[in-house]
Coordinates of C-alpha atoms in Angstrom, one line a residue:
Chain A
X28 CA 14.6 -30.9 2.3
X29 CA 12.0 -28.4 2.4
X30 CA 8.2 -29.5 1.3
X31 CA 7.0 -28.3 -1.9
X32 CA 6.0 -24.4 -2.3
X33 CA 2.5 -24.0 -1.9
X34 CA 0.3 -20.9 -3.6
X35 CA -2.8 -20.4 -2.9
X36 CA -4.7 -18.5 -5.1
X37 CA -7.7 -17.2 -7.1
X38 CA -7.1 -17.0 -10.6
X39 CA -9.6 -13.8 -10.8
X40 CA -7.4 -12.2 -8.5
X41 CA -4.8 -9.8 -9.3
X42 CA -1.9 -10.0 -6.9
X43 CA -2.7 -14.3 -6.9
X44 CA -2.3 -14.1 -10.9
X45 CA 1.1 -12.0 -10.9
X46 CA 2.6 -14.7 -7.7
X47 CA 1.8 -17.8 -10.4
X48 CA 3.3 -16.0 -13.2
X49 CA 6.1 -15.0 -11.1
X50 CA 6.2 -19.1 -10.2
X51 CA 5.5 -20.2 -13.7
X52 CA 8.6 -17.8 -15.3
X53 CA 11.2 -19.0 -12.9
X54 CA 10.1 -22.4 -13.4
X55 CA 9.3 -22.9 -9.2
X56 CA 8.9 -26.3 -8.2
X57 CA 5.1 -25.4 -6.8
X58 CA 1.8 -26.7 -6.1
X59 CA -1.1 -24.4 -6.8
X60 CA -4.3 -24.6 -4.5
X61 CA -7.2 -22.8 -5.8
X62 CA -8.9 -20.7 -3.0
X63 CA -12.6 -19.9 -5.0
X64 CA -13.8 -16.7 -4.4
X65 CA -16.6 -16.4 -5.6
X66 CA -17.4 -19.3 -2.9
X67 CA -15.9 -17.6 0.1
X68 CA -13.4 -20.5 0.3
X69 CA -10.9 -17.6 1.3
X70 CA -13.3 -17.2 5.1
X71 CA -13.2 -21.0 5.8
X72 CA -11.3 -21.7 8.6
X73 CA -8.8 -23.8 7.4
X74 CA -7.9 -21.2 5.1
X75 CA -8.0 -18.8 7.6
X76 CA -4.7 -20.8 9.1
X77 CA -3.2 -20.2 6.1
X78 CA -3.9 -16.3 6.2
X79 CA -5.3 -14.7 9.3
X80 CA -6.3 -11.7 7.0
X81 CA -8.7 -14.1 4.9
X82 CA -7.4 -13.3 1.1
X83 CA -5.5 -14.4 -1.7
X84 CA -2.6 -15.3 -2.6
X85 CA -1.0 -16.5 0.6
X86 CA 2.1 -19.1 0.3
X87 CA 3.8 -22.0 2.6
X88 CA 6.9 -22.7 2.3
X89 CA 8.2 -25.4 4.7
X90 CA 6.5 -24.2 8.2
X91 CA 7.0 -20.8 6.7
X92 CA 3.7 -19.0 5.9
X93 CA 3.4 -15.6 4.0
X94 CA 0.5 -13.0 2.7
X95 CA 0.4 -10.1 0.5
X96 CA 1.6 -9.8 -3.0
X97 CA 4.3 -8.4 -3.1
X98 CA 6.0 -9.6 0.2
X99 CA 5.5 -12.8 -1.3
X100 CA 7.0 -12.0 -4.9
X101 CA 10.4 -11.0 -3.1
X102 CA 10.2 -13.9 -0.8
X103 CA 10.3 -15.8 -3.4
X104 CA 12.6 -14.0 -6.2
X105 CA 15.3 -14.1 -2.8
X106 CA 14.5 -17.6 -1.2
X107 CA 15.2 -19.6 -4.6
X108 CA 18.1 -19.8 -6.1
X109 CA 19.2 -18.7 -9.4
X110 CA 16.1 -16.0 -10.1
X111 CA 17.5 -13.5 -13.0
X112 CA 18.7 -10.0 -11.2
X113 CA 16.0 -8.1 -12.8
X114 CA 12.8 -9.2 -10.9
X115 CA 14.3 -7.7 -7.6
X116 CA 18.1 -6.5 -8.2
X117 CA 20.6 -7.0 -5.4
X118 CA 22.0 -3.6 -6.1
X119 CA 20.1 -1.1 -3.2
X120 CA 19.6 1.9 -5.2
X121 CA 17.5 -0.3 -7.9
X122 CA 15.9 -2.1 -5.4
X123 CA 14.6 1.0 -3.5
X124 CA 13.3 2.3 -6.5
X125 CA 11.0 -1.5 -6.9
X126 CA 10.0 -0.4 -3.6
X127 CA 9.1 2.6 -4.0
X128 CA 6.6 2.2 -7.0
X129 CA 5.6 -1.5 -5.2
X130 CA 4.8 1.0 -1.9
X131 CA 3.0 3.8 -4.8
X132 CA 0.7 0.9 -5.8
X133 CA -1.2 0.3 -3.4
X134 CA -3.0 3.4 -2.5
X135 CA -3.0 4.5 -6.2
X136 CA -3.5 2.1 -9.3
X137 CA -4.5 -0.8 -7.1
X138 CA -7.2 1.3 -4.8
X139 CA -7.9 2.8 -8.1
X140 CA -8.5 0.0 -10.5
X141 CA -10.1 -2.9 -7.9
X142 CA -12.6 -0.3 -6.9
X143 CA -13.4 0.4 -10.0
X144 CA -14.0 -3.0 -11.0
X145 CA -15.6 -4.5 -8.7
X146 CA -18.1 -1.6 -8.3
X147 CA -18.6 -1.2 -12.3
X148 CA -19.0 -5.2 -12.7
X149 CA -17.5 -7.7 -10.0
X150 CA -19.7 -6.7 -6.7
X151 CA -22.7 -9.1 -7.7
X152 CA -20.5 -12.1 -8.1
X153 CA -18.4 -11.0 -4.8
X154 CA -22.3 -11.2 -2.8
X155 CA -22.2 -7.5 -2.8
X156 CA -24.6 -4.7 -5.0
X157 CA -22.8 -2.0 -7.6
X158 CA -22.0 1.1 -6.3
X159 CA -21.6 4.4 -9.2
X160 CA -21.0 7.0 -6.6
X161 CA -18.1 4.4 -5.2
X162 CA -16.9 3.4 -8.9
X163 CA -17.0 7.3 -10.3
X164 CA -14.8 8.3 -6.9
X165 CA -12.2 5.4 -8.4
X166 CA -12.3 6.0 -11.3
X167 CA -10.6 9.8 -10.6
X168 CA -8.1 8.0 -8.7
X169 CA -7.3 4.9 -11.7
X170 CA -6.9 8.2 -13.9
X171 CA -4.6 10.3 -12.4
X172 CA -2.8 7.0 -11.4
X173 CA -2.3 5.9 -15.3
X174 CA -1.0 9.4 -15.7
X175 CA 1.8 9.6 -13.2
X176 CA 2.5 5.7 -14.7
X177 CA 2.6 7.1 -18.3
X178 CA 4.5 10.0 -17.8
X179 CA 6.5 9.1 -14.3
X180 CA 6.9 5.1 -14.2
X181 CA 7.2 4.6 -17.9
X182 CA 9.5 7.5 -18.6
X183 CA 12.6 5.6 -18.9
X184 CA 14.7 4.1 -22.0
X185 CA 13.6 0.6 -21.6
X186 CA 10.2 -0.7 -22.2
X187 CA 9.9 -1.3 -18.6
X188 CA 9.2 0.8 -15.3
X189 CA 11.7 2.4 -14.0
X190 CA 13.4 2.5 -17.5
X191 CA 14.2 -1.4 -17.2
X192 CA 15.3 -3.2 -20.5
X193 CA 13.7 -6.2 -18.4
X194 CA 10.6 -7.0 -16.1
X195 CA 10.4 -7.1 -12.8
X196 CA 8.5 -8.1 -10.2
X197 CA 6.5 -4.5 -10.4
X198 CA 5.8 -5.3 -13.7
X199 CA 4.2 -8.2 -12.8
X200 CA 2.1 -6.8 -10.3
X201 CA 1.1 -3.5 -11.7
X202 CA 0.3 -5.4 -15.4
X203 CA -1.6 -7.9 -14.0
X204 CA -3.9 -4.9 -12.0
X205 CA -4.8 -3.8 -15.1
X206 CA -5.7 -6.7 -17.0
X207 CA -8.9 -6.8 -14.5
X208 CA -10.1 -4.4 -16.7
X209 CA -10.5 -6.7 -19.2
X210 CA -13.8 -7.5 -17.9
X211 CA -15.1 -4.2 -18.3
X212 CA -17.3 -3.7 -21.4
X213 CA -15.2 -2.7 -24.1
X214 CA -16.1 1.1 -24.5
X215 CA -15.7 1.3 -21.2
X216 CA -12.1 -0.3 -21.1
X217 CA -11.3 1.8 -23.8
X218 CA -12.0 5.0 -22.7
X219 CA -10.5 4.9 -19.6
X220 CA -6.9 3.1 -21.3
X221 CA -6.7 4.7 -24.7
X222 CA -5.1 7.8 -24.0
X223 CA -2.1 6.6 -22.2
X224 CA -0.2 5.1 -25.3
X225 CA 3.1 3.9 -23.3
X226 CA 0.9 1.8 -20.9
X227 CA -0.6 0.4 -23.4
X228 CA 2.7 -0.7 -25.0
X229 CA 3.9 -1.6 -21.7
X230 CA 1.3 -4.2 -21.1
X231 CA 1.7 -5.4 -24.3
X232 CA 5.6 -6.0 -24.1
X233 CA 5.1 -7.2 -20.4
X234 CA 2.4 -9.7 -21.7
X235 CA 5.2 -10.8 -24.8
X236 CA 8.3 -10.8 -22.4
X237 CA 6.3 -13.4 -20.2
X238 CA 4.3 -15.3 -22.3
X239 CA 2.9 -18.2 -22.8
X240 CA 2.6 -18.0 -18.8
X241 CA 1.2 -14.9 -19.1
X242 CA -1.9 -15.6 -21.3
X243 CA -1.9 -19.0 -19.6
X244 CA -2.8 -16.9 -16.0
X245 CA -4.8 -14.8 -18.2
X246 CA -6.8 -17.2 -19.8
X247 CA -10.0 -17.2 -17.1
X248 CA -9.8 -13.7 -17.3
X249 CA -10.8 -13.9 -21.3
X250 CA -13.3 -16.4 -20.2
X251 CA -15.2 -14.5 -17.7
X252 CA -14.7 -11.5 -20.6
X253 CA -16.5 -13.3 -23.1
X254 CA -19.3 -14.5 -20.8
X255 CA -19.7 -10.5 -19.4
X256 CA -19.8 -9.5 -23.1
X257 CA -22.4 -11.9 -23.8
X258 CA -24.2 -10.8 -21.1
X259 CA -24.3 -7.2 -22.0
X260 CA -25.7 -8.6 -25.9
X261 CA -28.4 -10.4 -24.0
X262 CA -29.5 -7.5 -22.0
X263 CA -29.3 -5.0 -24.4
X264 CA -31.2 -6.9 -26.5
X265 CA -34.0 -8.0 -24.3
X266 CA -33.3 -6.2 -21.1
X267 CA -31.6 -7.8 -17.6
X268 CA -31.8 -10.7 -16.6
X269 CA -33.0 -11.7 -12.8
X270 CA -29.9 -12.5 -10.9
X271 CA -27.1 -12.6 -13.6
X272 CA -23.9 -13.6 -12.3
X273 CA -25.5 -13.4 -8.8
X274 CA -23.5 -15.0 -6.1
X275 CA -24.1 -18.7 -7.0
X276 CA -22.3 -17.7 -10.6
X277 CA -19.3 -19.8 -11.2
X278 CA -16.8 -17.0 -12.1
Chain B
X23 CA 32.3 10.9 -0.2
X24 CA 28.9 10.8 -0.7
X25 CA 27.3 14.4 0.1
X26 CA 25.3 14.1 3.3
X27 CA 21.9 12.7 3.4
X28 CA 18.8 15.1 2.8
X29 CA 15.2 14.5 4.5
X30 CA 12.6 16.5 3.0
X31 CA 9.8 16.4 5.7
X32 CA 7.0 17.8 7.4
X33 CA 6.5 16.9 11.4
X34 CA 2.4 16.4 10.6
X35 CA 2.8 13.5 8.0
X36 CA 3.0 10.6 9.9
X37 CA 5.3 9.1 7.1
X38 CA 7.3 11.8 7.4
X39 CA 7.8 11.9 11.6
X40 CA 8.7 8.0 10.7
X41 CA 11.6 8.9 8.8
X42 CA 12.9 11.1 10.8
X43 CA 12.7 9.3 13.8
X44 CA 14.4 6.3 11.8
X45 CA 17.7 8.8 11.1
X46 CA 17.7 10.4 14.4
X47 CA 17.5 6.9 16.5
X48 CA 20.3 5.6 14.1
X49 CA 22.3 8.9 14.3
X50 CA 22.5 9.1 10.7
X51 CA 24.3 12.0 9.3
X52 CA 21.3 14.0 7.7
X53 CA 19.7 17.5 7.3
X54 CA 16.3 18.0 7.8
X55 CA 14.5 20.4 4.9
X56 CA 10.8 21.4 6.0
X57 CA 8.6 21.2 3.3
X58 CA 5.0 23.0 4.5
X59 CA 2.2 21.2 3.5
X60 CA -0.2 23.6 5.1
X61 CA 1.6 26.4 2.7
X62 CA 1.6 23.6 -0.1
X63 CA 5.2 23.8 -0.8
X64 CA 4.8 20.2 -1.8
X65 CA 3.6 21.4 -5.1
X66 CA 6.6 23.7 -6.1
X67 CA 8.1 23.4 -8.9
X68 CA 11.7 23.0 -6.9
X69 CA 10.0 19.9 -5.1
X70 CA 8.9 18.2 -8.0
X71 CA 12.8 17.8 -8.8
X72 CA 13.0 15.6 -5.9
X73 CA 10.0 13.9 -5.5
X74 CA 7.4 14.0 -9.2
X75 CA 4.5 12.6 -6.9
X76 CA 4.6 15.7 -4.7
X77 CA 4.5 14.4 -1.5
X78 CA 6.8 14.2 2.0
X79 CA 8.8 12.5 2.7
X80 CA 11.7 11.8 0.3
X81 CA 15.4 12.2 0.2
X82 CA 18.0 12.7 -1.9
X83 CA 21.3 10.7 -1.0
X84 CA 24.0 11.8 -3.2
X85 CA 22.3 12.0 -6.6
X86 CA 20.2 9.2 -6.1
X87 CA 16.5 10.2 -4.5
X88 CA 13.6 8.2 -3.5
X89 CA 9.9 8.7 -1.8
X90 CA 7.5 6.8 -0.3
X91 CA 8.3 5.7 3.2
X92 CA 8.9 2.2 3.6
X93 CA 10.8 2.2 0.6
X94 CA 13.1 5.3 2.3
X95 CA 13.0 3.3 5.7
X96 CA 14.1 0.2 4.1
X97 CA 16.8 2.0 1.6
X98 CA 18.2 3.3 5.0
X99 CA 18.1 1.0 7.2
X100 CA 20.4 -1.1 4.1
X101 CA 22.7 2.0 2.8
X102 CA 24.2 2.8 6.2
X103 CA 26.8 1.1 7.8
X104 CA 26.1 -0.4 11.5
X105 CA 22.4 -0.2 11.7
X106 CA 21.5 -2.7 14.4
X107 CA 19.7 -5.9 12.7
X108 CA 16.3 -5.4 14.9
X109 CA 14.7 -2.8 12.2
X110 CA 14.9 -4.2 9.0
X111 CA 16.5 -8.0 9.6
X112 CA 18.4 -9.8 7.5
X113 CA 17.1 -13.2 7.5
X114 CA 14.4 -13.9 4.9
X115 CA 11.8 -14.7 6.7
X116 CA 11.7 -12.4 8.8
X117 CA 12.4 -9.8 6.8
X118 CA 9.2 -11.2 4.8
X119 CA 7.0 -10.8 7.5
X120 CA 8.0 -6.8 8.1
X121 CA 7.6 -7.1 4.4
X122 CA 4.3 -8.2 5.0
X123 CA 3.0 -5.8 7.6
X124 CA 4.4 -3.1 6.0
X125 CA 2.6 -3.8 2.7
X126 CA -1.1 -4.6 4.8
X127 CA -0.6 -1.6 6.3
X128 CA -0.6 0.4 2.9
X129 CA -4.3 -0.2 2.7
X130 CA -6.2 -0.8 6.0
X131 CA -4.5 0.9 9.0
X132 CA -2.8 4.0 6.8
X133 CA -6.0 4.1 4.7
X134 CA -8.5 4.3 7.2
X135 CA -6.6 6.3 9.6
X136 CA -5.0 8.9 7.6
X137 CA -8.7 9.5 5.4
X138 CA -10.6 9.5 9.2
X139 CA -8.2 12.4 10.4
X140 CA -8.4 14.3 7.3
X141 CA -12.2 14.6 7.0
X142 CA -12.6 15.0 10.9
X143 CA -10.1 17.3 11.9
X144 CA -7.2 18.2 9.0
X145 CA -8.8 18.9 6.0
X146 CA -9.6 23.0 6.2
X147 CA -5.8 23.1 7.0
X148 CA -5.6 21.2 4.0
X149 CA -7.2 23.8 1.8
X150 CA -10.5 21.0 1.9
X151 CA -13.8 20.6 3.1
X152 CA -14.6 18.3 5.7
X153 CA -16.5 15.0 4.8
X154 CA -18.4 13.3 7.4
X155 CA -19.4 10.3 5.0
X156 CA -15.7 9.7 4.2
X157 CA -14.7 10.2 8.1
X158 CA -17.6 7.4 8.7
X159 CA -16.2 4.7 6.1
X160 CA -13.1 5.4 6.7
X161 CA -13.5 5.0 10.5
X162 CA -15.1 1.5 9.7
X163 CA -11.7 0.3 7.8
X164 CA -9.5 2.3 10.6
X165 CA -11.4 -0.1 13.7
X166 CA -11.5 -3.1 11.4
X167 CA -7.6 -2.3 10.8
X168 CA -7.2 -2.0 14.6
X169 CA -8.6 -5.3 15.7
X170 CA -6.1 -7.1 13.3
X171 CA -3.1 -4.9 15.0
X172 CA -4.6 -6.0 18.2
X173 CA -5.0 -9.8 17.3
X174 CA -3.1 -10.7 14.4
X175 CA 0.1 -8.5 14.1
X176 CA 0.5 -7.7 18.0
X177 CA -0.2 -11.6 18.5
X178 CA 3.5 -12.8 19.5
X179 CA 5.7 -12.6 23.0
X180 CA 7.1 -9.6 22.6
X181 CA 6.1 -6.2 23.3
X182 CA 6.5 -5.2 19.5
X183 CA 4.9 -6.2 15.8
X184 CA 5.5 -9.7 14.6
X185 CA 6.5 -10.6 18.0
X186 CA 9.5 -8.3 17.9
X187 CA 11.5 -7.9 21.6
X188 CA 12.7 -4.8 19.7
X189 CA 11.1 -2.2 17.3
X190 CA 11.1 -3.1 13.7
X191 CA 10.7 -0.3 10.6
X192 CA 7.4 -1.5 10.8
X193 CA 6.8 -0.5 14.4
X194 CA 7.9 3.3 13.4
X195 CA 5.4 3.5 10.2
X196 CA 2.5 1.8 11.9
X197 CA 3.1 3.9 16.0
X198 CA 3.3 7.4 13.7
X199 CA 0.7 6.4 11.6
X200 CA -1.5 6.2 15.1
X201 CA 0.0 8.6 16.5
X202 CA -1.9 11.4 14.2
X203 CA -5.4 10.6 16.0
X204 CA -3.8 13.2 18.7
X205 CA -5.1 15.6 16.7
X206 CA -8.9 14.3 17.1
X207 CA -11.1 15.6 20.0
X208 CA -9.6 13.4 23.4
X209 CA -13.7 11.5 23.5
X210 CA -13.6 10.8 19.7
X211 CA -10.1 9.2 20.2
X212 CA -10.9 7.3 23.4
X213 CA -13.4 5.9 22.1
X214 CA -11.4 4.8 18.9
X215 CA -8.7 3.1 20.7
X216 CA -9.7 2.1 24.1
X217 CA -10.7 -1.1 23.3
X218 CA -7.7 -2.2 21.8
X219 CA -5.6 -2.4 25.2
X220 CA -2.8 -4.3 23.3
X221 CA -2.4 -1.5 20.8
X222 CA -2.8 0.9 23.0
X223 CA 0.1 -0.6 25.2
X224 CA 2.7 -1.3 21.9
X225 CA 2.1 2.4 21.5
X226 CA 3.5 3.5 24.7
X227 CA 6.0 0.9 24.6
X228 CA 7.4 1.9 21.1
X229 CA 7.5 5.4 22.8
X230 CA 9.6 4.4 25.6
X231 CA 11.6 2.5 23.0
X232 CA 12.5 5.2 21.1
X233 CA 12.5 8.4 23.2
X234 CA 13.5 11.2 23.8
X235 CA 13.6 11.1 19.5
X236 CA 9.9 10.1 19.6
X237 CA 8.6 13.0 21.8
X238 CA 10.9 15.4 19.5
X239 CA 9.9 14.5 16.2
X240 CA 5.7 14.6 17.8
X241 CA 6.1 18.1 19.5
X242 CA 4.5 19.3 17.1
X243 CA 1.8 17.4 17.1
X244 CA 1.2 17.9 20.3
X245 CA 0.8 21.6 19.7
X246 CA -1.4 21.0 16.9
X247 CA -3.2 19.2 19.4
X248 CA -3.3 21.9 22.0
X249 CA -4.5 24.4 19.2
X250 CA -7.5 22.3 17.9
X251 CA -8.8 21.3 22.0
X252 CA -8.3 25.3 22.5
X253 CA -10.5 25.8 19.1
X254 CA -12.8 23.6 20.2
X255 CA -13.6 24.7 23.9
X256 CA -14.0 28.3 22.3
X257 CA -16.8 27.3 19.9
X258 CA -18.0 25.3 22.6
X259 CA -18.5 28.1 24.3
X260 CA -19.6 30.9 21.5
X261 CA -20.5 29.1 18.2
X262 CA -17.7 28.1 15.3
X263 CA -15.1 31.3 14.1
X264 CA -15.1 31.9 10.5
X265 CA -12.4 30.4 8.4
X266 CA -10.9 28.4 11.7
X267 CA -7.4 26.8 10.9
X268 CA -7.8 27.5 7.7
X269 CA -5.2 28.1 4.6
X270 CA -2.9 30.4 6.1
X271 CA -2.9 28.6 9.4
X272 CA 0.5 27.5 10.8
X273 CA -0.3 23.9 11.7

């Protein structure tokens, strides 16, 4: 018998959070190692056995080891038995399509959304300083990327990309990207998100169709929301704090 | 019977000559429809039928069409009947792993390659100015991208990706990804890739793999290549032209 699944991951991550979801949904039988961040546990080097490329998530499996996202989320919805069709279907035309807006992600509404995050709010708990010129050159690219989502992705019958009547493991992914921008401040969130109504309705049917694994993932993410919002009370209200969520800050 | 199998193209994308050299190496029973991107005919209105994100490659198979490349790689290598199991395998794992490549290479080597050329060499073809501050990031994720090839993904026995004794999908996206730095001035190149002697040798070897195809679907690249040393020995010699390879060149 094969030794238990093994995910390691960082809640505040993105891709880690849509792997445990994926885990959680389809009731895996899996062990989940937290790799911290916001401690650099990811460049130790027993990590770095795990995943050369020194991020999260990474999986083992047996003496099989595995990186990236989305590699991992069709490892898994092929290596277990019994996962429903509809997070990776065995038919090849509906499969290359989850390909082809897996492939679309990456250089467009992940490249777009993480660097706007982390250079509007995540850099100083990451060890590295804000950058506006790097965040306004994202931000462009998040935008035009919610627009081909709205009107390309989402332009199906079903609630789903791709016109799916069911999630799928793009779902997952491409949801969970955007729920990092929960830790923006509010106005901020809201401007950028507002105007595309159907991804907005999308994350909210995604969020419905898997929960309560889905707010259970989520659930630092509110956390680390709240404390930011605090934050931002605190300093407009007597100016910045020295050192706020600097790198010792436990995310 | 399925109409035959259209590959909308143009020889200087990389993902595009990766495409094409899939189909020809296979034999596949395609036609090959140029779509300029130096005359923009990505952006007509006839191409947005086939491909909404406006960029090469796609294909339309019958009535069902696709883009991005590793999905169209992948869809291939599964549609058609008699592909040999070396480029896109069928057991899990290994399949996985060329999952996994093909996924890093999304953001490191195709982002900082691709941005490097562009705002070094391409982008007044491109109807764009040139940006040296993006050519200098970029160049820092494109040798950072290179030293994994050389240690992590080039790390096996054999002469290919992942240890492969025979090219992989992977080996065709990631070769004519590289393959683009032709285009840069022969010292700027050199000194990009000369240290990585591994990659440098899985180049040459993937070449030999898959010629005479390879050569083919580079020629012109090679021209290009020609045209820009040509360019630059004249303003060597007399100052820059006006309006050098720009719009209405014919890359």
């Amino acid at each position: 018998m094969m030794t238990r699944l093994k995910v390691y991951a960082d809640r505040m991550s993105q891709p880690s959070r849509a792997v445990l979801l994926f885990c959680r949904l389809n009731r895996l039988d899996f062990h989940e190692i937290k790799v911290d961040i916001s401690k650099r546990q990811q460049l130790s080097p027993e990590f770095k056995e795990i995943n050369p490329m020194e991020k999260v998530p990474a999986i083992v499996h047996g003496n099989f080891n595995l990186f990236e996202s989305h590699a991992i989320l069709i490892y898994l919805a092929t290596a277990f038995p019994g996962i429903a069709d509809h997070w990776y279907p065995a038919d090849i035309h509906r499969r290359a399509k989850i390909h082809s807006v897996l492939d679309w992600h990456h250089s467009n509404l992940r490249h777009g959304a993480l660097t706007y995050v982390v250079n509007t709010v995540l850099a100083p708990a990451l060890g590295r300083p804000l950058n506006p010129q790097a965040a306004a050159e994202a931000e462009k690219v998040l935008l035009s990327s919610l627009s081909k989502l709205e009107n390309i992705w989402l332009k199906g019958d079903g609630a789903f990309l791709l016109g799916g009547f069911q999630p799928s493991i793009a779902d997952l992914s491409m949801v969970c990207e955007l729920m990092q921008l929960e830790v923006l401040g509010e106005k901020d969130r809201s401007r950028i998100l507002t105007p595309y109504k159907k991804v907005l309705q999308w994350i909210e049917d995604t969020r419905t169709a898997t929960n309560p694994h889905f707010d259970e993932v989520h659930n630092i993410l509110f956390k680390v929301k709240r404390k930011f919002q605090e934050q931002r009370l605190r300093e407009a209200n007597s100016g910045p704090e020295p050192n706020n969520m600097g790198g010792s800050s436990k995310m």
